[in-house]
Short mmCIF file of C-alpha atoms in Angstrom, two decimals:
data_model
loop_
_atom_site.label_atom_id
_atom_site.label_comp_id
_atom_site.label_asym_id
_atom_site.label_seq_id
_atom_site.Cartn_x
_atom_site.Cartn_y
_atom_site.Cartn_z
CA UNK Y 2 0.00 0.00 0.00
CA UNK Y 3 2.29 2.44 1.47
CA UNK Y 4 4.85 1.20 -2.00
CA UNK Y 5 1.89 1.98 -4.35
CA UNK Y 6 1.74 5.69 -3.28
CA UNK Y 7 5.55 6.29 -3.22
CA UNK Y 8 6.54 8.51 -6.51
CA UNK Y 9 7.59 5.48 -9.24
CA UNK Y 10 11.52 6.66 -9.40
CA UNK Y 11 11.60 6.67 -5.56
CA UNK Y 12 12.03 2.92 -5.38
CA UNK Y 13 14.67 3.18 -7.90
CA UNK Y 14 16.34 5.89 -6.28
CA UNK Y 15 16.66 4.19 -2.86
CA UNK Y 16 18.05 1.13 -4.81
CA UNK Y 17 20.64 2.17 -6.56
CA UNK Y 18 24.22 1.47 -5.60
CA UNK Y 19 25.01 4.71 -5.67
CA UNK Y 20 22.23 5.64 -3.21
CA UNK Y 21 24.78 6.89 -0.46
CA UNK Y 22 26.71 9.03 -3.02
CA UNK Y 23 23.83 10.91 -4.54
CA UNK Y 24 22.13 11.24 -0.98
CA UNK Y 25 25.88 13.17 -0.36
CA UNK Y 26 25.15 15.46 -3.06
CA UNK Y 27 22.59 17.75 -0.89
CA UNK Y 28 24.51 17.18 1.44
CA UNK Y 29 27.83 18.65 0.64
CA UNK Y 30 26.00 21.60 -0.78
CA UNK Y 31 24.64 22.65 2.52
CA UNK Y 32 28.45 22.38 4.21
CA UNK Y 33 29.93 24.05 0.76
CA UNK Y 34 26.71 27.09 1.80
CA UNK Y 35 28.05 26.93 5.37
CA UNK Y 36 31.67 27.08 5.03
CA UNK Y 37 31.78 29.63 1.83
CA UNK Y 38 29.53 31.71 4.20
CA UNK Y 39 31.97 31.03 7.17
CA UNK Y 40 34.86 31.79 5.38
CA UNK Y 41 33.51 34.71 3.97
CA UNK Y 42 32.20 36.56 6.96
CA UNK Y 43 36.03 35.84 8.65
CA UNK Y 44 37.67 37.26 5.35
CA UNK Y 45 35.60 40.48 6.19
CA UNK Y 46 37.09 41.24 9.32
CA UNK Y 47 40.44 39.36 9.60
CA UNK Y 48 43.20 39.43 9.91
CA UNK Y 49 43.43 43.47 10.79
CA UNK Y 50 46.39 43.46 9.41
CA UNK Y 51 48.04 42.81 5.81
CA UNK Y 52 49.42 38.83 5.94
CA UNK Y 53 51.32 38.03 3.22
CA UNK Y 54 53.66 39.60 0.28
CA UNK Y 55 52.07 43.33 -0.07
CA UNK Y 56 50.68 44.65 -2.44
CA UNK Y 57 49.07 41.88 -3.61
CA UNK Y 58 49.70 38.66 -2.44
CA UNK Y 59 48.11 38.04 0.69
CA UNK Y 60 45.03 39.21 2.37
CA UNK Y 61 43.60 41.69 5.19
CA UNK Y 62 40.15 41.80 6.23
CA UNK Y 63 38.32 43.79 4.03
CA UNK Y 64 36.86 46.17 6.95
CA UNK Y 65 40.47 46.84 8.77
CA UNK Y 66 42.11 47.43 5.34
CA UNK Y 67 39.71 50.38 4.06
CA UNK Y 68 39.38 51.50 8.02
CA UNK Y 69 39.67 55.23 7.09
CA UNK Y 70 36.88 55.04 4.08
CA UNK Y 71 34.55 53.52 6.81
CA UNK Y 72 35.60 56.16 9.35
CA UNK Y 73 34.14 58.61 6.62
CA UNK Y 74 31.36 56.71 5.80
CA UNK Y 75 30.47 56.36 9.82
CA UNK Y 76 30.43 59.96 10.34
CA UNK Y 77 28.81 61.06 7.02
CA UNK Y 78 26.08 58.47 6.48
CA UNK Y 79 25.33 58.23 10.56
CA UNK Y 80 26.99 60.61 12.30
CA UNK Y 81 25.74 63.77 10.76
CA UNK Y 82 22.15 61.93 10.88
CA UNK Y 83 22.18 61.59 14.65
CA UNK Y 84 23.43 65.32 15.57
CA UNK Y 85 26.37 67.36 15.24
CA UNK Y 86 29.34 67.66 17.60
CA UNK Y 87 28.01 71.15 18.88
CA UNK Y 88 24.68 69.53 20.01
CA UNK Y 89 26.39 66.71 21.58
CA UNK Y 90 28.83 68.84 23.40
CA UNK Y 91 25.88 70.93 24.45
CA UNK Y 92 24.61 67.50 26.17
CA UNK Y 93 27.58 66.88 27.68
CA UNK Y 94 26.37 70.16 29.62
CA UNK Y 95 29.69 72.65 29.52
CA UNK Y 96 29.08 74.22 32.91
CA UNK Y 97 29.24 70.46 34.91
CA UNK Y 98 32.30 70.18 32.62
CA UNK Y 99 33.85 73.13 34.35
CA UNK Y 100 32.51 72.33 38.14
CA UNK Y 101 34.38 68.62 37.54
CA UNK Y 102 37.31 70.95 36.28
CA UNK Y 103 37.52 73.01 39.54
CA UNK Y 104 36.94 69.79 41.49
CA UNK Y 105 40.05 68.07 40.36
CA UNK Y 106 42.72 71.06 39.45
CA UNK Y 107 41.74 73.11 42.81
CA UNK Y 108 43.13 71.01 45.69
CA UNK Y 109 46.26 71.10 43.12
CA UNK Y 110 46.69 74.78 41.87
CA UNK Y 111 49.23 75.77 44.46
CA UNK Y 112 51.22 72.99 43.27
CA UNK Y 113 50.79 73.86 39.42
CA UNK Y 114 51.71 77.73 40.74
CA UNK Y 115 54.86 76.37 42.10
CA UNK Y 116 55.81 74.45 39.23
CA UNK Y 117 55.46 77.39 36.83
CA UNK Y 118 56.92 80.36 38.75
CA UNK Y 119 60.28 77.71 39.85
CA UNK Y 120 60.22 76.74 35.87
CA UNK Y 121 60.93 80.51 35.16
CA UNK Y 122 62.41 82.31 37.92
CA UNK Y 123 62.96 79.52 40.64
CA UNK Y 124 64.79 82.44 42.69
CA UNK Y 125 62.67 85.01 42.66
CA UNK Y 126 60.07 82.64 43.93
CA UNK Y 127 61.56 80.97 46.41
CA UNK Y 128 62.90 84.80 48.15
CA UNK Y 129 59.47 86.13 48.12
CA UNK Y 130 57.75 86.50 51.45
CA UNK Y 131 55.83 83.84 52.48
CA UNK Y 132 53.06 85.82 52.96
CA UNK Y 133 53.24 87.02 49.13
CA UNK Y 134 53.36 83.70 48.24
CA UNK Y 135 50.34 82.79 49.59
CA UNK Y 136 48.34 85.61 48.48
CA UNK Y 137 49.28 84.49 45.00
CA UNK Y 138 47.80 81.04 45.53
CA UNK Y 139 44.66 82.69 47.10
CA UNK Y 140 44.21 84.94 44.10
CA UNK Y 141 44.68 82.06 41.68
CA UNK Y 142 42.40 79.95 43.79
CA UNK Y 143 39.71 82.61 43.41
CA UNK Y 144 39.94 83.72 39.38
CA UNK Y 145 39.89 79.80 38.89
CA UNK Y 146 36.01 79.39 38.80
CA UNK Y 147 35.46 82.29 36.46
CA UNK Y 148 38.20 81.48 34.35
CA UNK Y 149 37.31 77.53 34.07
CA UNK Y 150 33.64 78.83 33.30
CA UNK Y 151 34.41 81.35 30.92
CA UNK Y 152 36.76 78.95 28.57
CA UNK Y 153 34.54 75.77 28.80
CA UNK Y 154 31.15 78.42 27.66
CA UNK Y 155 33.25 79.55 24.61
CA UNK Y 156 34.53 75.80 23.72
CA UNK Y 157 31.07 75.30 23.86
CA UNK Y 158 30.21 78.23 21.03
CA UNK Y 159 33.48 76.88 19.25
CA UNK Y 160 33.58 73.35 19.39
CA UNK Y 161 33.14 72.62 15.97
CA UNK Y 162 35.76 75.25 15.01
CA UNK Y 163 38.11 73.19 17.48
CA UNK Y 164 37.83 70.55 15.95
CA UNK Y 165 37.84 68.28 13.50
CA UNK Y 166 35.22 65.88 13.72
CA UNK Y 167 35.68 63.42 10.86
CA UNK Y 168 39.70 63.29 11.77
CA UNK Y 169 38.78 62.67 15.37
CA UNK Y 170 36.51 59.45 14.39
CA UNK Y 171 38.64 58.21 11.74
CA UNK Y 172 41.70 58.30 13.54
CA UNK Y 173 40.22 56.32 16.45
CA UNK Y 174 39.52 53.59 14.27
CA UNK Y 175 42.32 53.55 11.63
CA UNK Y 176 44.68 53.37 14.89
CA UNK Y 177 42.47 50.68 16.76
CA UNK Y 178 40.81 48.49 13.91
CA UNK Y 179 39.49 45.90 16.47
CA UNK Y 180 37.31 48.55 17.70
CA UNK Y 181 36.10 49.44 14.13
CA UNK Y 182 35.01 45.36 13.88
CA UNK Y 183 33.84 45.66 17.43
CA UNK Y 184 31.13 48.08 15.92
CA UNK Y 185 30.34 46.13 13.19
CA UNK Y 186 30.15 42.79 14.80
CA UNK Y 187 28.32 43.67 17.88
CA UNK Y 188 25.90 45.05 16.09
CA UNK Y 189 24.79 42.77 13.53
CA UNK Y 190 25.93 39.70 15.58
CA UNK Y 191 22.52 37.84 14.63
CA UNK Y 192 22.96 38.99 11.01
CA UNK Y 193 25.95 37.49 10.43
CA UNK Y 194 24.71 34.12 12.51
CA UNK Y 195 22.08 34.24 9.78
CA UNK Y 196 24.56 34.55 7.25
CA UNK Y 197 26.53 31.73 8.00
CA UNK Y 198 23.54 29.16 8.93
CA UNK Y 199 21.86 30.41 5.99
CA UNK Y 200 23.95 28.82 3.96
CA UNK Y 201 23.48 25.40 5.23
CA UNK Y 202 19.92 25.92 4.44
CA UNK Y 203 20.26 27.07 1.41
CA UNK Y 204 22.97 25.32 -0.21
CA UNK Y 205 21.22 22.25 0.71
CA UNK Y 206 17.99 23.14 -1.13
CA UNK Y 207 20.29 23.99 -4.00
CA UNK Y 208 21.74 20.50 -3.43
CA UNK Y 209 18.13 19.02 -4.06
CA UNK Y 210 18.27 20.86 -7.27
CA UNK Y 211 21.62 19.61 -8.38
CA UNK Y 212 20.63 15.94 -6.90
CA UNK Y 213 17.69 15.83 -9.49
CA UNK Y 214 19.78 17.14 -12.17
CA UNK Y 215 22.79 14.84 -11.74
CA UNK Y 216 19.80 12.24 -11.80
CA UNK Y 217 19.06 12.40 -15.16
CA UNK Y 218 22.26 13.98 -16.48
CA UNK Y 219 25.50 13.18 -15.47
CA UNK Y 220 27.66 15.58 -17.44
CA UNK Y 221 31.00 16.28 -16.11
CA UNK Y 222 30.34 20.27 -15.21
CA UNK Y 223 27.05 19.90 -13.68
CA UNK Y 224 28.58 19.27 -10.22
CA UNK Y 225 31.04 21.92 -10.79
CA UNK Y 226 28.89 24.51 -11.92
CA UNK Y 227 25.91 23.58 -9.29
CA UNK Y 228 29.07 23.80 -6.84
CA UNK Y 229 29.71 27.57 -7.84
CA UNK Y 230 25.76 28.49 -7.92
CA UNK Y 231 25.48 27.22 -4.37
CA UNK Y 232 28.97 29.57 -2.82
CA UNK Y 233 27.22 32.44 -5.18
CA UNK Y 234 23.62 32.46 -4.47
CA UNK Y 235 23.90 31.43 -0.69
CA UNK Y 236 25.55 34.54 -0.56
CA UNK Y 237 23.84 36.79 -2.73
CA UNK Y 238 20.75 35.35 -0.69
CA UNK Y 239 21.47 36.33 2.50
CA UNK Y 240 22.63 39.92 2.00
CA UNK Y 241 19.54 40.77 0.85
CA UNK Y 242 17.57 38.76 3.10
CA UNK Y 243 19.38 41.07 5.66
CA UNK Y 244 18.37 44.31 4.23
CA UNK Y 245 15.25 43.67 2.31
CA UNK Y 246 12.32 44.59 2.12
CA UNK Y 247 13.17 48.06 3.56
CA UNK Y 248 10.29 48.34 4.51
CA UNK Y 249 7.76 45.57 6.53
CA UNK Y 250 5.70 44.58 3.20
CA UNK Y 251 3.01 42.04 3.59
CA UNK Y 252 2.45 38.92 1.88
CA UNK Y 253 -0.17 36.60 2.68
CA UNK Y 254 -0.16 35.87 6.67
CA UNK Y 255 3.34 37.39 6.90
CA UNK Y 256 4.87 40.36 7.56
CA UNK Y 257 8.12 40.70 5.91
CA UNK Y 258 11.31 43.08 6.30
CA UNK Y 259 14.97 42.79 6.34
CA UNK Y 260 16.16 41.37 9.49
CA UNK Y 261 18.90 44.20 10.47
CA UNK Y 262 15.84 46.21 9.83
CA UNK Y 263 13.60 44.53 12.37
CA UNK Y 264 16.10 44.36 14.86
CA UNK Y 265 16.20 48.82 14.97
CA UNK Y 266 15.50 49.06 18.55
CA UNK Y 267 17.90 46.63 20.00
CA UNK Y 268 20.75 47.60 17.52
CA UNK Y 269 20.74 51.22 18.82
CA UNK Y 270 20.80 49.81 22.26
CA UNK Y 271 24.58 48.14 21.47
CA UNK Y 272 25.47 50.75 18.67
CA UNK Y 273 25.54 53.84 21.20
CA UNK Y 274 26.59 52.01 24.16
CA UNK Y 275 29.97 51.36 21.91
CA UNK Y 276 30.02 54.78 20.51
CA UNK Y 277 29.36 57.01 24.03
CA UNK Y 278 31.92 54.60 26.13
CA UNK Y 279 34.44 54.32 23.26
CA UNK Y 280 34.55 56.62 20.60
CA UNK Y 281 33.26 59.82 21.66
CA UNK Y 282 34.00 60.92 25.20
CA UNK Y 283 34.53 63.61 26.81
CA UNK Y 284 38.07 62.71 27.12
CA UNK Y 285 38.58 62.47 23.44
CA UNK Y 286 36.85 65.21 22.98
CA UNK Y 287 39.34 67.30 24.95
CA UNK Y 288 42.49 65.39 23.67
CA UNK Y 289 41.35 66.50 20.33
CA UNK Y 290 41.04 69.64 20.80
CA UNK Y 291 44.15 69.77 22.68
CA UNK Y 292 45.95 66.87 19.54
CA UNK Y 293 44.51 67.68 17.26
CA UNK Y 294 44.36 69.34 13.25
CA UNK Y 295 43.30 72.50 15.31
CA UNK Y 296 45.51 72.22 18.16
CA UNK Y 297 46.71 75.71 17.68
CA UNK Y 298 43.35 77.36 17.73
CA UNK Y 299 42.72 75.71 21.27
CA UNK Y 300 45.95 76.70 22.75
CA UNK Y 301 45.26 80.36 21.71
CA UNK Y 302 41.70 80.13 23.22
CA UNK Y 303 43.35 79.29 26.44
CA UNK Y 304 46.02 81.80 26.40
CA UNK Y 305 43.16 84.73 25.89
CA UNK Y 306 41.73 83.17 28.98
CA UNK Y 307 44.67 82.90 30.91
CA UNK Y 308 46.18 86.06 29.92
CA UNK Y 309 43.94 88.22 32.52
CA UNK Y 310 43.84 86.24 35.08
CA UNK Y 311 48.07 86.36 35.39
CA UNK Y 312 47.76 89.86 35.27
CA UNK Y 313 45.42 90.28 38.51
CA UNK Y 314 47.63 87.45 39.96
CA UNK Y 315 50.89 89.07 40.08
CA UNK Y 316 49.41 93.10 39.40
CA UNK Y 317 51.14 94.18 42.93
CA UNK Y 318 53.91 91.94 41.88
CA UNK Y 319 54.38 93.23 38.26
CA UNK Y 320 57.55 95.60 39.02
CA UNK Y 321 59.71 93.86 40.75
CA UNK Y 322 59.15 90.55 38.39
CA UNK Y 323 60.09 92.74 35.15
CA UNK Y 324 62.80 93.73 37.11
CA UNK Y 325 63.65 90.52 37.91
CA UNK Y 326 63.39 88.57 34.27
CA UNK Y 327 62.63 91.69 32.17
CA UNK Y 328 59.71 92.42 30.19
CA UNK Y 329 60.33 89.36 27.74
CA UNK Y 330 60.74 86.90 30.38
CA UNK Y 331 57.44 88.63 32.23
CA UNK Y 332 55.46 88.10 28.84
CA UNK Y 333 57.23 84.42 29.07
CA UNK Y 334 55.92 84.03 32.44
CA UNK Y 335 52.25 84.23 30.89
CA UNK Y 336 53.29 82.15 28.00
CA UNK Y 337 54.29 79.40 31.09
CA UNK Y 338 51.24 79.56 32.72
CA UNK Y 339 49.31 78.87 29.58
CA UNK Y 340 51.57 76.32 28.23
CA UNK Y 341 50.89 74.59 32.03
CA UNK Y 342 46.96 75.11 31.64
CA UNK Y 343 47.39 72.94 28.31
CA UNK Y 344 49.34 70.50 29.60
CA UNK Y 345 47.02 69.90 32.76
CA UNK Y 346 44.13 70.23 30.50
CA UNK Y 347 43.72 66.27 30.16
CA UNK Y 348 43.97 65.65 34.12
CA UNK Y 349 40.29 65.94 34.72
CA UNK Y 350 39.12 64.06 31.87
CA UNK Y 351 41.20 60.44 33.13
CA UNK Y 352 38.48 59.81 35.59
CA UNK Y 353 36.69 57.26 34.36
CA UNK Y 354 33.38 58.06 36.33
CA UNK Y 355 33.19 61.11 35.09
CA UNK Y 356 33.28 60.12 31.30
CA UNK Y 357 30.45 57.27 31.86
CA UNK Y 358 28.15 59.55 33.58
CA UNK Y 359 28.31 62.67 31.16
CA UNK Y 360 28.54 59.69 28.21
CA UNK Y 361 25.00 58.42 29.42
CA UNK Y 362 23.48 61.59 28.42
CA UNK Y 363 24.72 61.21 25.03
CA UNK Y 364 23.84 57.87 24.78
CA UNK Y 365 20.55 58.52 25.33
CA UNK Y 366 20.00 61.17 22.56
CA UNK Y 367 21.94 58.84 19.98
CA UNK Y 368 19.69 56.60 21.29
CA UNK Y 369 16.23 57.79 20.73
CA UNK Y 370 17.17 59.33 17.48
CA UNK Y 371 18.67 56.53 16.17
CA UNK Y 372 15.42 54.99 16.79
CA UNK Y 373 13.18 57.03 14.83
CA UNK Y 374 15.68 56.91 12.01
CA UNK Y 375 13.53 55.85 8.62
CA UNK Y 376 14.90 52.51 7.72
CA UNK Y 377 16.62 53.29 4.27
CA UNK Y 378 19.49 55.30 6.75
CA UNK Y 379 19.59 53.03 9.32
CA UNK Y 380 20.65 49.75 7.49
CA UNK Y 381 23.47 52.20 6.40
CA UNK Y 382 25.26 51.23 10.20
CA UNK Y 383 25.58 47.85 8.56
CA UNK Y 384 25.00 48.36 5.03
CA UNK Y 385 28.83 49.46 3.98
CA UNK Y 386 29.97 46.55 6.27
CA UNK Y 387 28.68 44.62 3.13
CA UNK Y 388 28.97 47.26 0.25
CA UNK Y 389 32.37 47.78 0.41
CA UNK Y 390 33.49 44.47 -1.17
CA UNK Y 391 30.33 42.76 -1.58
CA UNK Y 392 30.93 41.28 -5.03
CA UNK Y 393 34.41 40.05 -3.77
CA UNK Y 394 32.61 38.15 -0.80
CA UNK Y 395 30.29 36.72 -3.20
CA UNK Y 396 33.16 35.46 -5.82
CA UNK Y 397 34.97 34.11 -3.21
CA UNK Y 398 32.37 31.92 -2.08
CA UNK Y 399 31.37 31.23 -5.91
CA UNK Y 400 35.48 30.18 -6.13
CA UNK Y 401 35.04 27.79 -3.28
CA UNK Y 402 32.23 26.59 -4.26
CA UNK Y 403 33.25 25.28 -7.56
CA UNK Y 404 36.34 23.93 -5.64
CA UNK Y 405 34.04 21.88 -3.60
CA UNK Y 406 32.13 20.80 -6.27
CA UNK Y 407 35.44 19.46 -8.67
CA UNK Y 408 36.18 17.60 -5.18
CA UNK Y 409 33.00 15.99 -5.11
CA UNK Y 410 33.01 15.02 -9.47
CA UNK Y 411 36.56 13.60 -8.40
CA UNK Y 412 36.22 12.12 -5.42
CA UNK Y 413 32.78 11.05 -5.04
CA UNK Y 414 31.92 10.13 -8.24
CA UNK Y 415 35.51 9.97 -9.91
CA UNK Y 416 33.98 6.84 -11.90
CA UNK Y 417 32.05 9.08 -14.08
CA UNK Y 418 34.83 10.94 -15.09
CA UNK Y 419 35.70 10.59 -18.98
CA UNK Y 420 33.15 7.86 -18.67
#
């Protein structure tokens, strides 16, 4: 009974000699869809650097080897989307910038007094009265405040004039490339665990395809050929499985979209996390303003601020210091002091604490905008990821593909061969 409803070339099928070796042929297509997938997702991201005989023969990861393109790409097609510098600078709230400021130079401004006055006349100095002396550290102790609150409200105004935004991201990632993966990975973990079981799935429905056409005709390229269609289309599959629809589109019962897309919320959970805590802090903020391109433009900034307050500092003492080092060594003296404001500039920002709490506040703009971000910008956080080299990825696994299939015509069915 159950025999007369089985399809008539079933029975066949299951009795041919060669049962086990055509039951291989699905088979082996769903491991050649896994491992071209495998292998092509590592190839994306490793090794960060160039192994091999440069220029051209070797290999490094497609993401860590065009680092600074995706540094532009980050800030230009996400970035400028979310806010600009100014706004998030703004958020980091300027005046709590300057109370943390106070907090950590104060207890340590007689010692930064000390340093510059021995650095430029350590005698005069050390022979003032004591009482001099200390009225100096009082005076400094109480322009401080203003003068902290002043620069940090025009850094605020100027921020984007200070500096360089793009440079400040790309840098960041061409030095540390792990972190530019980091991004990437993290954030389209379950995408790329898609990609790769896709391609078991896949590949073996492919392998069904191949199995019926090696069936009835057993020419020499069909395995080959079926071999590169599977590393190809397994692929080509996926990616777009990833990112399409754009939008949820219904069909029938089902709801369909691209699953990066579905996943908005969550991703913007992980994605701003990385950026607040690594990429744009407060810290680097400062240290490229202080580092970087427009390094020069800071340091002025601080001198104008700077400037003034010397002057009230050492007014009674004015005389007899330009009689003592001369009215070059008192504009020096100035020069000193801001040359020690930029060098203690960084000292507030290594607390740790400090950058996670004023990086929450960011995070949670980046957040909720990245949110509401229409769909067609925000598959562009994972988009290039793909774009970059996306036909590359795909030959490759088409390559090893029709290597796996010339494996299986020679070693599976290497009786066929020239027969």
């Amino acid at each position: 009974m159950l025999a007369s409803s089985l399809p008539s070339w079933l029975p066949a099928f299951l009795g041919q000699a060669d049962f086990w070796r055509y039951a291989s042929i699905p088979v082996v297509a769903g491991l050649v869809g896994w491992w071209t997938n495998w292998v092509a997702i590592k190839l994306t991201f490793a090794p960060l650097e160039f192994i091999g005989i440069p220029p051209f023969l070797g290999w490094q990861g497609i993401i860590p080897r065009k680092a600074a393109k995706m540094a532009e790409i980050f800030v230009d097609s996400t970035m400028d989307q979310l806010g600009t510098l100014g706004e998030l600078f703004e958020q980091m709230e300027p005046a709590r910038i300057a109370a943390h400021i106070n907090a950590v130079v104060g207890p340590r401004l007689a010692e930064y007094t000390d340093e510059v006055m021995r650095s430029e006349n350590a005698v005069l100095w050390e022979n003032l009265p004591p009482t001099v002396r200390r009225q100096v550290y009082r005076e400094v102790e109480a322009q401080m405040p203003r003068l902290v609150d002043n620069l940090m409200g025009e850094i605020g105004e100027r921020v984007e004039e200070l500096i360089d935004f793009k440079h400040m991201i790309r840098s960041q990632l061409v030095a540390d490339k792990a972190l530019l993966n980091k991004l990437f990975l993290e954030c389209g973990h379950a995408e790329f665990r898609f990609l790769i079981r896709s391609g078991l799935y896949f590949g073996f429905a492919f392998g069904l395809i191949q199995l019926a056409v090696w069936w009835f005709y057993k020419g020499v390229w069909v395995l080959p050929v079926f071999g590169l269609l599977v590393g190809f289309a397994t692929n080509w599959i996926a990616i777009n499985l990833i990112f399409r629809p754009l939008h949820p589109t219904r069909i029938g019962p089902f709801v369909l979209q691209g699953l990066f897309l579905k996943r908005q919320a969550e991703v913007a959970v992980v994605w701003c996390d990385i950026v607040t805590k690594e990429m744009i802090t407060i810290r680097q903020i400062i240290d490229q303003m202080i580092n970087g391109p427009h390094a020069a433009a800071t340091r002025k900034l601080i001198q104008k601020h700077i400037r003034p307050v010397v002057d009230e500092v050492v007014g009674l003492g004015r005389p007899v210091a330009q009689l003592s080092v001369g009215l070059r060594g008192y504009a020096e003296l100035k020069d000193q002091v801001g040359d020690k404001a930029v060098m203690v500039s960084m000292d507030p920002f290594n607390h740790w604490g400090f950058n996670k709490e004023r990086g929450v506040i960011v995070e949670r703009l980046l957040r909720q905008r990245m949110v509401e971000m229409p769909p067609d910008q925000f598959q562009n956080l994972l988009r290039p990821c793909f774009q970059e080299d996306e036909l590359t990825l795909i030959l490759v696994g088409a390559a090893l593909g029709l290597a796996a299939g010339f494996a299986q015509l020679f070693l599976v069915f290497g009786s066929y061969v020239g027969g």
